[in-house]
C-alpha cells in the first residue's frame, strides 16, 4: 500500500485515490506514515494532502500530532494540518460559548431545543446510553432542522 501511495500521490495532478481495503489492513496507519513522511515536500510545492473519512475515529489526529511533537515539529503540525469537524460536532463544541453573540432572529424554538439538549449533555453524570441517544437526536434531527430552518436568512 505504501508503494501505491508513493506512486500515485507523487504524480502530477494525481486526483482522488480511494483506498478500499479490509478493516484492519493498515490503511490509516500507512496513510499517516505517508502524510508525515511527505508533508514537507508537498508543502514546498503548495500541494495539499486531504484525508477524508466518514468516521472521525478513523483518523487518529492525536497520533499524528504526537509524531510531530516527538520530532520537535509541533509548529509545523499547527501550520500544515487542519482537522475539520462535522457541522454537528462544531455546534456541540461551540454553541453555548457563542450563544450571546447569536442574533435573536435565529433563536427560534428549534434553536432553543438544540441549546437545551447541548446543556443537558454537559452533565457528566448522564449515563452513556442517554448521552448517545441525545447526541444522535441532535445529529440526525435537531441540528439539520435548525440549519434547514435558517437557509433562507
Coordinates of C-alpha atoms in Angstrom, one line a residue:
X1 CA 0.0 0.0 0.0
X2 CA 2.9 2.4 0.7
X3 CA 4.1 1.8 -2.9
X4 CA 0.6 2.7 -4.2
X5 CA 0.6 5.9 -2.2
X6 CA 4.1 6.9 -3.3
X7 CA 3.5 6.1 -7.0
X8 CA 0.0 7.6 -7.2
X9 CA 0.3 10.7 -5.0
X10 CA 3.5 11.9 -6.3
X11 CA 2.2 12.1 -9.9
X12 CA 1.5 15.5 -11.4
X13 CA -2.2 16.2 -10.7
X14 CA -2.9 12.8 -9.2
X15 CA -6.6 13.5 -8.4
X16 CA -8.6 11.3 -6.0
X17 CA -7.3 8.0 -4.7
X18 CA -9.9 5.7 -3.0
X19 CA -8.3 3.0 -0.8
X20 CA -10.8 0.2 -0.4
X21 CA -9.1 -2.4 1.7
X22 CA -10.5 -4.7 4.5
X23 CA -10.8 -3.4 8.1
X24 CA -7.5 -3.9 9.9
X25 CA -5.3 -4.0 6.8
X26 CA -3.4 -0.9 8.0
X27 CA -4.9 1.8 5.7
X28 CA -4.9 4.5 8.3
X29 CA -1.5 3.7 9.7
X30 CA 0.0 3.7 6.2
X31 CA -1.7 6.9 5.2
X32 CA -0.5 8.7 8.4
X33 CA 3.1 7.5 7.7
X34 CA 2.8 8.8 4.2
X35 CA 1.4 12.1 5.3
X36 CA 4.1 12.6 7.9
X37 CA 6.9 11.4 5.6
X38 CA 5.9 13.6 2.7
X39 CA 4.2 16.8 4.1
X40 CA 7.3 18.9 3.7
X41 CA 7.8 18.0 0.1
X42 CA 4.1 18.7 -0.7
X43 CA 4.0 21.9 1.3
X44 CA 7.1 23.2 -0.6
X45 CA 5.1 22.7 -3.8
X46 CA 1.9 24.1 -2.3
X47 CA 0.2 20.8 -2.7
X48 CA -2.5 19.7 -0.2
X49 CA -3.0 16.2 1.2
X50 CA -6.6 15.6 2.1
X51 CA -7.6 12.6 4.2
X52 CA -11.3 12.2 4.1
X53 CA -13.3 9.7 6.1
X54 CA -16.9 9.3 7.2
X55 CA -15.8 8.4 10.7
X56 CA -13.6 10.7 12.8
X57 CA -12.3 7.8 14.8
X58 CA -10.7 6.6 11.6
X59 CA -8.3 9.5 11.6
X60 CA -6.1 9.4 14.7
X61 CA -5.3 13.1 14.6
X62 CA -3.8 12.9 18.1
X63 CA -1.3 10.2 17.0
X64 CA -0.3 12.3 14.0
X65 CA 0.2 15.4 16.3
X66 CA 2.3 13.3 18.7
X67 CA 4.6 12.3 15.9
X68 CA 5.2 16.0 15.0
X69 CA 5.8 16.8 18.7
X70 CA 8.2 13.9 19.2
X71 CA 10.3 15.3 16.4
X72 CA 10.1 18.9 17.7
X73 CA 7.8 19.9 14.8
X74 CA 4.7 21.0 16.7
X75 CA 4.7 24.4 14.9
X76 CA 4.6 22.6 11.6
X77 CA 1.7 20.5 12.7
X78 CA -0.2 23.7 13.6
X79 CA 0.8 25.2 10.2
X80 CA 0.1 22.3 7.9
X81 CA -2.6 20.1 9.5
X82 CA -6.2 21.1 9.5
X83 CA -8.9 19.0 11.1
X84 CA -12.5 19.9 10.2
X85 CA -15.3 18.8 12.4
X86 CA -18.8 18.0 11.1
X87 CA -21.5 20.6 11.4
X88 CA -23.0 18.9 14.4
X89 CA -19.7 18.5 16.2
X90 CA -18.9 22.1 15.6
X91 CA -22.3 23.1 17.1
X92 CA -21.9 20.8 20.0
X93 CA -18.5 22.2 20.9
X94 CA -19.3 25.9 20.3
X95 CA -22.9 26.8 20.6
X96 CA -23.0 27.5 24.3
X97 CA -19.9 29.6 24.1
X98 CA -21.2 31.9 21.4
X99 CA -24.9 31.9 22.4
X100 CA -24.7 35.6 23.5
X101 CA -23.5 36.6 20.0
X102 CA -26.3 34.9 18.1
X103 CA -28.9 37.3 16.9
X104 CA -32.4 36.9 18.4
X105 CA -33.9 36.2 15.0
X106 CA -32.1 32.8 15.0
X107 CA -33.2 31.9 18.5
X108 CA -36.3 30.0 17.4
X109 CA -38.0 27.1 19.1
X110 CA -35.7 24.6 17.3
X111 CA -32.7 26.7 18.4
X112 CA -33.9 26.6 22.0
X113 CA -34.4 22.8 21.8
X114 CA -30.9 22.4 20.3
X115 CA -29.4 24.6 23.1
X116 CA -31.2 22.8 25.9
X117 CA -30.1 19.4 24.5
X118 CA -26.5 20.6 24.5
X119 CA -26.8 22.0 28.0
X120 CA -28.2 18.6 29.2
X121 CA -25.3 16.8 27.6
X122 CA -22.9 18.9 29.7
X123 CA -24.0 16.8 32.7
X124 CA -21.1 14.4 33.3
X125 CA -23.3 12.1 35.3
X126 CA -25.5 11.3 32.4
X127 CA -25.4 7.5 31.5
X128 CA -23.6 6.8 28.3
X129 CA -26.7 5.4 26.7
X130 CA -28.7 8.6 27.4
X131 CA -25.9 10.8 26.2
X132 CA -25.5 8.7 23.0
X133 CA -29.3 8.9 22.4
X134 CA -29.3 12.7 22.8
X135 CA -26.3 13.2 20.6
X136 CA -28.0 11.0 17.9
X137 CA -31.2 13.1 18.1
X138 CA -29.1 16.3 17.8
X139 CA -27.1 14.9 14.9
X140 CA -30.0 13.4 12.9
X141 CA -32.9 15.6 13.7
X142 CA -32.4 18.8 15.6
X143 CA -29.3 20.3 14.1
X144 CA -30.3 19.6 10.5
X145 CA -33.8 21.0 11.2
X146 CA -32.2 24.2 12.6
X147 CA -29.9 24.5 9.6
X148 CA -32.8 24.0 7.1
X149 CA -35.0 26.5 9.0
X150 CA -32.3 29.2 8.6
X151 CA -31.2 28.6 5.0
X152 CA -33.4 31.5 3.9
X153 CA -31.8 34.0 6.2

